[in-house]
XYZ file of C-alpha atoms in Angstrom:
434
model
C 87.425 7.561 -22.779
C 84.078 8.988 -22.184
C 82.818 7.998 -25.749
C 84.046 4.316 -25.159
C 82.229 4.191 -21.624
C 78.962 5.136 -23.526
C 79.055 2.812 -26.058
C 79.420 0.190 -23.021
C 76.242 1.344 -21.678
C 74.290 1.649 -24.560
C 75.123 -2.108 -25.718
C 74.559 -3.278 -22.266
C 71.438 -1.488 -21.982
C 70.632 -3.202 -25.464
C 71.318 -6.816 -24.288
C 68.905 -6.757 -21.360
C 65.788 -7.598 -24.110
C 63.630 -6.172 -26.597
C 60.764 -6.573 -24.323
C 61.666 -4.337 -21.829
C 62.407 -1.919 -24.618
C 58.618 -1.449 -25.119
C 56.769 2.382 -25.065
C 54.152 2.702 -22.589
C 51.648 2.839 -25.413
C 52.611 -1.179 -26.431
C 52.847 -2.478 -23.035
C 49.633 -4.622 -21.670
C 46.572 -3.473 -19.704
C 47.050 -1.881 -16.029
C 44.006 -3.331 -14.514
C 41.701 -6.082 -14.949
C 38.185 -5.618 -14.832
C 36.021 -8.196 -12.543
C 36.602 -11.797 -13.666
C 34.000 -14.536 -13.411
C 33.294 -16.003 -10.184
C 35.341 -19.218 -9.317
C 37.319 -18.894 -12.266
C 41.467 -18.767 -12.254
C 43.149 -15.618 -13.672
C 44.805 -16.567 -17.331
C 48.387 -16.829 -17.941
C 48.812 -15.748 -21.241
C 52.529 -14.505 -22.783
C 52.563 -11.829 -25.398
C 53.453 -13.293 -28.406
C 54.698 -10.142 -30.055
C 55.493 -7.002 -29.692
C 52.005 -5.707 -30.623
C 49.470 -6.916 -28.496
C 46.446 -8.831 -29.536
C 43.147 -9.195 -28.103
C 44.416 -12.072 -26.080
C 46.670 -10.254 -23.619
C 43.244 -8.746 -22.439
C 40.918 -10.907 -19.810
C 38.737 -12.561 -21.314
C 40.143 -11.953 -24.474
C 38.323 -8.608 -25.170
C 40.109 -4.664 -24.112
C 38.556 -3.064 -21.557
C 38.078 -0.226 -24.171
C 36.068 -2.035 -26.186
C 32.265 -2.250 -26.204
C 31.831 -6.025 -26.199
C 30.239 -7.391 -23.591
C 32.706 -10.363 -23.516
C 31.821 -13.587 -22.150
C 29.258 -13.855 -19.882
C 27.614 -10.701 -20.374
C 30.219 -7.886 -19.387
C 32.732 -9.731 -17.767
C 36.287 -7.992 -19.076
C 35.004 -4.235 -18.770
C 36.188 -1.776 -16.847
C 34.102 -0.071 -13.878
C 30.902 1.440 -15.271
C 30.428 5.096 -14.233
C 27.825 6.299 -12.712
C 25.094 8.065 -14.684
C 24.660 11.433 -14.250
C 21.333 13.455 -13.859
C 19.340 14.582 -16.348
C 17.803 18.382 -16.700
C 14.012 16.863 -16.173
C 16.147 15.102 -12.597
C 17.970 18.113 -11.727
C 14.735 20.119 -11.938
C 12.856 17.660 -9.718
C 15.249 17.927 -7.023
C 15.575 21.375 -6.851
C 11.898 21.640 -6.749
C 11.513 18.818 -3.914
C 13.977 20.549 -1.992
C 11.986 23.814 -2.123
C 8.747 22.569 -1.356
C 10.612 20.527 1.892
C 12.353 23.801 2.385
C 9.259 25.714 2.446
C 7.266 23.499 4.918
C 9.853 23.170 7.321
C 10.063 26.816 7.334
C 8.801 28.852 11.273
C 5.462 30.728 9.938
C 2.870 33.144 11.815
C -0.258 32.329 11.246
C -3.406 33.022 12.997
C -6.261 32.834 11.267
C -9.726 30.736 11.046
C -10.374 29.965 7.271
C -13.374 28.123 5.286
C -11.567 24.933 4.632
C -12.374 25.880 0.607
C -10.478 29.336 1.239
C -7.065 27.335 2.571
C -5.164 26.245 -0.885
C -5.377 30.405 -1.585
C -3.914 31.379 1.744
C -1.273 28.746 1.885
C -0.466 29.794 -1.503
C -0.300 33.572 -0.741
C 1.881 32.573 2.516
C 4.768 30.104 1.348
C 4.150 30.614 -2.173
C 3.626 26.797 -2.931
C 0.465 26.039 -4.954
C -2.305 24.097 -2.454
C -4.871 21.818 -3.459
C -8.243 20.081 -2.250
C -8.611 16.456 -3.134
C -12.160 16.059 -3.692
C -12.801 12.392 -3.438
C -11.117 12.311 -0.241
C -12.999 14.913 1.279
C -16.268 13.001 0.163
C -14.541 9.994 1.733
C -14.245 11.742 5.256
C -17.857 13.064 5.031
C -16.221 16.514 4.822
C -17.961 19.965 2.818
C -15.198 22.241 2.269
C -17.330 24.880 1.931
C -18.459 24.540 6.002
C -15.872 22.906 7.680
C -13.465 25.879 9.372
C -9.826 25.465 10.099
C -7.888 27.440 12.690
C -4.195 28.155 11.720
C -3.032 28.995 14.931
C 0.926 28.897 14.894
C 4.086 31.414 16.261
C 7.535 30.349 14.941
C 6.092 26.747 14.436
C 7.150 25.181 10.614
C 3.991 25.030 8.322
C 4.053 21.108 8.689
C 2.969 21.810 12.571
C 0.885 23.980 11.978
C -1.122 22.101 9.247
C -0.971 18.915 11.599
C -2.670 20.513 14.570
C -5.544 22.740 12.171
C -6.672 19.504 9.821
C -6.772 17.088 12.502
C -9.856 17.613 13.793
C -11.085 16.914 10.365
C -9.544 13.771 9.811
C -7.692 15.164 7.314
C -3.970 15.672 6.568
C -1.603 17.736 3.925
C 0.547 15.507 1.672
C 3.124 16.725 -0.383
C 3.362 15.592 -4.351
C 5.220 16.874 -7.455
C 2.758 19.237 -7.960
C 3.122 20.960 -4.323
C 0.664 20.279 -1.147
C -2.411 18.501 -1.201
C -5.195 18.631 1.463
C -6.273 14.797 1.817
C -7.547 12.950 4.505
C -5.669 10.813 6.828
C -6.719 7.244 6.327
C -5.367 6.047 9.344
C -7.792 8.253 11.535
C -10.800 7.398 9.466
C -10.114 3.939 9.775
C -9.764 4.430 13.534
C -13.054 6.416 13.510
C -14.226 3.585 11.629
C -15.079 5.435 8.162
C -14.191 4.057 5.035
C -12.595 1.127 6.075
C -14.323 -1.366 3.838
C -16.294 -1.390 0.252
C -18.382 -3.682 -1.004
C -18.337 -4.868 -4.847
C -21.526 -4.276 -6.481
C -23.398 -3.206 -3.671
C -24.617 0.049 -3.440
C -23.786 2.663 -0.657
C -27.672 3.003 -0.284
C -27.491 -0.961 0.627
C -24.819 -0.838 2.146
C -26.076 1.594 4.882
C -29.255 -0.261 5.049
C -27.263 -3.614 5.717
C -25.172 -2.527 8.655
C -28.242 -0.847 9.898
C -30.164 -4.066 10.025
C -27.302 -6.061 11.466
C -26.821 -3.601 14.734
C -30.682 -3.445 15.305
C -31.469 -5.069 18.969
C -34.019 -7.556 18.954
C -35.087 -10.152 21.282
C -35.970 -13.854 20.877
C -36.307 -16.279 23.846
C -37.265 -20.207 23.297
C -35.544 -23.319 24.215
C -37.554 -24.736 20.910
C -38.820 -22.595 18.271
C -39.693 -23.685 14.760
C -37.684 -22.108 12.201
C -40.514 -20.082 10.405
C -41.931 -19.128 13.655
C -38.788 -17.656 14.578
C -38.207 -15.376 11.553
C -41.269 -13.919 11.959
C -40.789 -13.018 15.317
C -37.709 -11.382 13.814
C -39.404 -9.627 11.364
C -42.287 -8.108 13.482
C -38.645 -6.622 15.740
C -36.861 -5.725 12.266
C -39.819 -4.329 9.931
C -37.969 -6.036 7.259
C -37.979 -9.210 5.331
C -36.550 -12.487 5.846
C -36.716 -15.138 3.587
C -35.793 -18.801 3.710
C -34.138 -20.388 0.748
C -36.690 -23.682 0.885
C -34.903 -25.682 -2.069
C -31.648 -25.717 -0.558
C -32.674 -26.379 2.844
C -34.325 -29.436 1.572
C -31.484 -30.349 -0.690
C -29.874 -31.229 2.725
C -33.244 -32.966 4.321
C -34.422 -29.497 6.488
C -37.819 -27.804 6.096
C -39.035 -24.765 7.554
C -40.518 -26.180 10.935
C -37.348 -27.512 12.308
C -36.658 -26.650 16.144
C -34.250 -23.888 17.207
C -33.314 -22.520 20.371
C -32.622 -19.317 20.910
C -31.715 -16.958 23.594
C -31.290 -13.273 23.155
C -32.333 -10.561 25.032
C -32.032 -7.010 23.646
C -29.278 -8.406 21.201
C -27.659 -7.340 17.804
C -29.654 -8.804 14.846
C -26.163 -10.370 13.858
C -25.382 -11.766 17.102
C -28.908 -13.692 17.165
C -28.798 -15.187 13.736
C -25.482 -16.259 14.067
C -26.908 -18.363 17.653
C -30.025 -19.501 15.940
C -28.561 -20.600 12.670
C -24.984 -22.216 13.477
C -26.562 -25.643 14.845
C -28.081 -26.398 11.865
C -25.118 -25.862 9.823
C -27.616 -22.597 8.287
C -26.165 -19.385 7.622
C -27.894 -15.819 6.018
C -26.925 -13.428 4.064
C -28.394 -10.274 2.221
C -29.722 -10.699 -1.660
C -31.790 -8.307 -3.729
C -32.386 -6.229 -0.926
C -34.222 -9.013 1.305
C -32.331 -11.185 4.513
C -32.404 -14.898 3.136
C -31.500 -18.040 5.554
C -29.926 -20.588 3.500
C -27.868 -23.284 4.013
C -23.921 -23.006 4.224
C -23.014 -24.861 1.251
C -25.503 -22.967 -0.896
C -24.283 -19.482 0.355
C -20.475 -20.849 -0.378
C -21.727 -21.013 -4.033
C -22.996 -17.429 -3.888
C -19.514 -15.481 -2.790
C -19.530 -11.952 -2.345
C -16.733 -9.457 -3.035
C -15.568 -6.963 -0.685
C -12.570 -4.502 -0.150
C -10.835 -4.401 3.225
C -8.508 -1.547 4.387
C -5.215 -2.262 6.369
C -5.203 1.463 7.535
C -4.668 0.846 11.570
C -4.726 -2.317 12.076
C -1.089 -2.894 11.885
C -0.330 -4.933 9.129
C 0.374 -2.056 6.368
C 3.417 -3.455 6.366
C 3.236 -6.849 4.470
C -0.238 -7.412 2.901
C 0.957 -11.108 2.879
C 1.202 -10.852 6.549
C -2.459 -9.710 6.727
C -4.110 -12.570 4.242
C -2.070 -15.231 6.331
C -3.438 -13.675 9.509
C -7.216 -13.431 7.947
C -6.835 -17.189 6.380
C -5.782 -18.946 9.421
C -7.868 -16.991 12.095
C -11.132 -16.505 10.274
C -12.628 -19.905 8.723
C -9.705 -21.595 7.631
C -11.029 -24.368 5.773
C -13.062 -22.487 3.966
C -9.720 -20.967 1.660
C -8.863 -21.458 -1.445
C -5.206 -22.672 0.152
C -7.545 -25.365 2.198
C -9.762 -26.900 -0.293
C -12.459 -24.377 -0.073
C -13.922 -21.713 -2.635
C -13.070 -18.293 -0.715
C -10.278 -16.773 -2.214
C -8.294 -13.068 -1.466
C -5.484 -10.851 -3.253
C -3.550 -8.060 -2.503
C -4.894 -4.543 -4.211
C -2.624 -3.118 -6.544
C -0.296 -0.703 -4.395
C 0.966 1.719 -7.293
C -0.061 5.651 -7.942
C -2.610 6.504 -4.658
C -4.489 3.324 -4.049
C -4.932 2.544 -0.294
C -3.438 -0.695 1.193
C -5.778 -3.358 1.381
C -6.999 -7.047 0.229
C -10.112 -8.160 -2.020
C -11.812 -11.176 -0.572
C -14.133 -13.221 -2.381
C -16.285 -15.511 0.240
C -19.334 -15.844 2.422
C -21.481 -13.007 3.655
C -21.325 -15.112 7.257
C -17.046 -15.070 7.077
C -16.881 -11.702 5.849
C -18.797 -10.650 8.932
C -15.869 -12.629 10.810
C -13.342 -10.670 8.998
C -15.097 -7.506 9.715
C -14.503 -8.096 13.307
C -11.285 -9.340 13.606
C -10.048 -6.049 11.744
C -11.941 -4.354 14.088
C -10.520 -5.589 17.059
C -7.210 -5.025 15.468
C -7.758 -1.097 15.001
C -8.857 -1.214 19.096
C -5.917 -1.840 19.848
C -3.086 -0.149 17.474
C -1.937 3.490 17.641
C 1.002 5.558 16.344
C 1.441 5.915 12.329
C 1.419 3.347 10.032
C 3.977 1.882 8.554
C 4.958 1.630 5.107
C 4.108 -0.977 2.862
C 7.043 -3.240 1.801
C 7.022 -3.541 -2.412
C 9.009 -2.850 -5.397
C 7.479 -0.553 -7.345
C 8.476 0.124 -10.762
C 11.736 2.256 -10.783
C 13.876 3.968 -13.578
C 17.793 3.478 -13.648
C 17.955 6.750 -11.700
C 15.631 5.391 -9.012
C 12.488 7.676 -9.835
C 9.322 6.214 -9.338
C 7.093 5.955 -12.234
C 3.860 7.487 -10.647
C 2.553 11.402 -10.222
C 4.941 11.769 -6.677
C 7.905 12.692 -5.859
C 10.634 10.212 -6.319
C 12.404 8.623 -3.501
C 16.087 10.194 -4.908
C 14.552 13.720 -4.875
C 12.848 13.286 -1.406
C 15.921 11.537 0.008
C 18.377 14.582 -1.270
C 16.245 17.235 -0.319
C 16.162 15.921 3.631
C 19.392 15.819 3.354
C 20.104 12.333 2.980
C 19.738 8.797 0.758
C 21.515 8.023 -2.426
C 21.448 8.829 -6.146
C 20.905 5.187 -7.282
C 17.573 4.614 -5.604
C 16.240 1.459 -3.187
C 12.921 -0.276 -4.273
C 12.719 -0.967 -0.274
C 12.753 2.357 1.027
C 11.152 4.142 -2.725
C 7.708 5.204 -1.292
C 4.648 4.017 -3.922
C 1.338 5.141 -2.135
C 0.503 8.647 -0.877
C 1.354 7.824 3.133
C 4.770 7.068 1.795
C 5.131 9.457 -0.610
C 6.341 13.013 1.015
C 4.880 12.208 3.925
C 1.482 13.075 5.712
C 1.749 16.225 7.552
């Protein structure tokens, strides 16, 4: 009886179809990778017992290494990459330095500026540098500016903060450990370094801005042009030209009436009074103050480098050309019609946020001022300046600082696969200033 009963089951079980019959190992895919966007799911019956490369979405295995249609639609879920040595190294060296700095010291010293790298090295055991061309920037000798470390169960950061201040300076951290700097920002408050000409020397440079804040006094309801320059020049002990040919390109000669009143006035103030009726403007060319006419000096541009330190807009450089183009001259822009044009600098490796404008020595004046008046009335730190720097698949920037995956683990916090929005690109960013 028992044999007969399982020969019942065994044919029944045999009736019920080959296909459910099949091993695991011949039976169709699990899962389904991500299909493409609007598109059904396909029906598809096995036609045999083996499947083909049909029963698969797509028509490719998730196994496989084609790509499929569309460019990897089909696959399965792509694993993350794991770090490399150089990566793993990194990290655990951006989480020591952060370690290190955070760290309650006692110091209380007063050091030669030159002597600090060697103490803070001998301290925290971190190797400390001087950036030279900074320290020119701020107008700083190492070798006679002092620093007093004064600090009791305060982290080195603090510490560094309160002894470089004074200075203008600040201590930035980098792959190759702490750098003394200086701090833009306060310069540019200060108002140091927050320009550059192009092609103009520092020599001229000095002498130009000298000239320009000179008070001089003029006072005449009508004064002839040439008569009025050399009043100037008698106040300035300097020379002033007038550009005759293009004055009379637009039917003006030298004895034309001006009036003028200025008592005990800026030099830039005046000729901007004097010269704006007669659609005349000045500007400074081979060392020597020339009044020309506005078209002409549209045809001679000059080139100069503005600085977004504290005024605000570090942010979005577009924000700050918009801001210049529609405050300062507008129809004298490129975007207008005009010949006075501006771009972004590049914002990779150390370079400082800023624009290059190309235009009039009269509108750059203008622009001077309005970025001036910005700085008068900003405080706190700047922020950082929206880009997308380049970036590796790991989210390591490709410049000599610390990448944002390194400095986001070794706070404590970010992700492994990197954000261009929040990866810092210029040294303010980078680390941090301390």
């Amino acid at each position: 009886m028992k044999i007969a009963c399982t020969i019942l089951v065994a044919i029944a079980t045999c009736g019920s179809g080959a296909s459910n019959a099949q091993s695991p190992e011949f039976q169709g895919p699990r899962f389904e990778g991500p299909r493409r966007p609007n598109t059904p799911p396909t029906q598809t019956a096995p036609s045999s017992a083996h499947p083909t490369p049909n029963h698969y979405p797509n028509g490719y295995s998730p196994h496989s290494s084609a790509s499929g249609p569309g460019g990897g639609y089909g696959r399965g879920p792509i694993p993350q990459r794991t770090r490399s040595p150089h990566e793993e190294q990194a990290l655990e060296w951006a989480m020591f330095l952060q370690h290190r700095f955070h760290q309650p010291v006692e110091l209380d010293t007063e050091r030669k500026l030159s002597e600090l790298p060697r103490l803070i090295q001998e301290e925290v055991s971190v190797p400390c540098t001087l950036d030279q061309a900074a320290m020119r920037i701020a107008g700083v000798d190492p070798a006679a500016a002092v620093v007093e470390l004064r600090a009791s169960e305060l982290p080195l950061r603090v510490a560094l903060k309160r002894a470089l201040a004074p200075l203008k300076l600040a201590a930035k951290l980098t792959s190759d450990g702490l750098v003394i700097t200086a701090d833009f920002t306060e310069l540019a408050r200060a108002g140091i370094a927050t320009d550059r000409w192009v092609g103009i020397s520092a020599d001229t440079t000095k002498k130009m801005e000298s000239d320009l804040n000179k008070t001089v006094s003029i006072e005449s309801d009508s004064i002839p042009l040439n008569e009025a320059i050399a009043t100037l020049q008698e106040q300035l002990h300097y020379r002033i030209e007038l550009d005759i040919f293009s004055l009379e390109g637009e039917g003006l000669s030298a004895d034309i009436p001006m009036r003028i009143h200025g008592k005990e006035t800026k030099l830039r103030s005046v000729m901007n009074r004097m010269l704006r009726d007669q659609n005349l403007t000045f500007l400074f060319e081979d060392n020597v103050w020339v009044i020309t006419t506005v078209t002409a000096a549209e045809d001679r541009p000059l080139n100069r480098v503005y600085y977004l330190e504290a005024t605000g807009l570090t942010e979005s450089i577009s924000q700050a050309m918009q801001l210049v183009q529609t405050s300062v001259d507008p129809e004298s822009w490129e975007v207008l019609g005009g010949v006075g044009t501006m771009a972004p600098l590049p914002s990779g490796g150390s370079n400082r946020t800023g624009i290059l404008v190309s235009t009039s020595f009269a509108t750059h004046l203008k622009i001077e001022a309005l970025f001036d008046a910005l700085r008068a009335g900003t405080v706190g730190e700047d922020v950082p300046t929206k880009s997308e720097p380049y970036q590796d698949s790991f989210g390591a920037i490709d410049s000599g600082y610390f990448c944002g995956t390194c400095l986001q683990a070794a706070e404590g916090g970010g992700n492994s696969s990197g954000s261009s929005q929040n990866a810092p690109n210029t040294p303010q960013q980078t680390g941090g200033m301390f």
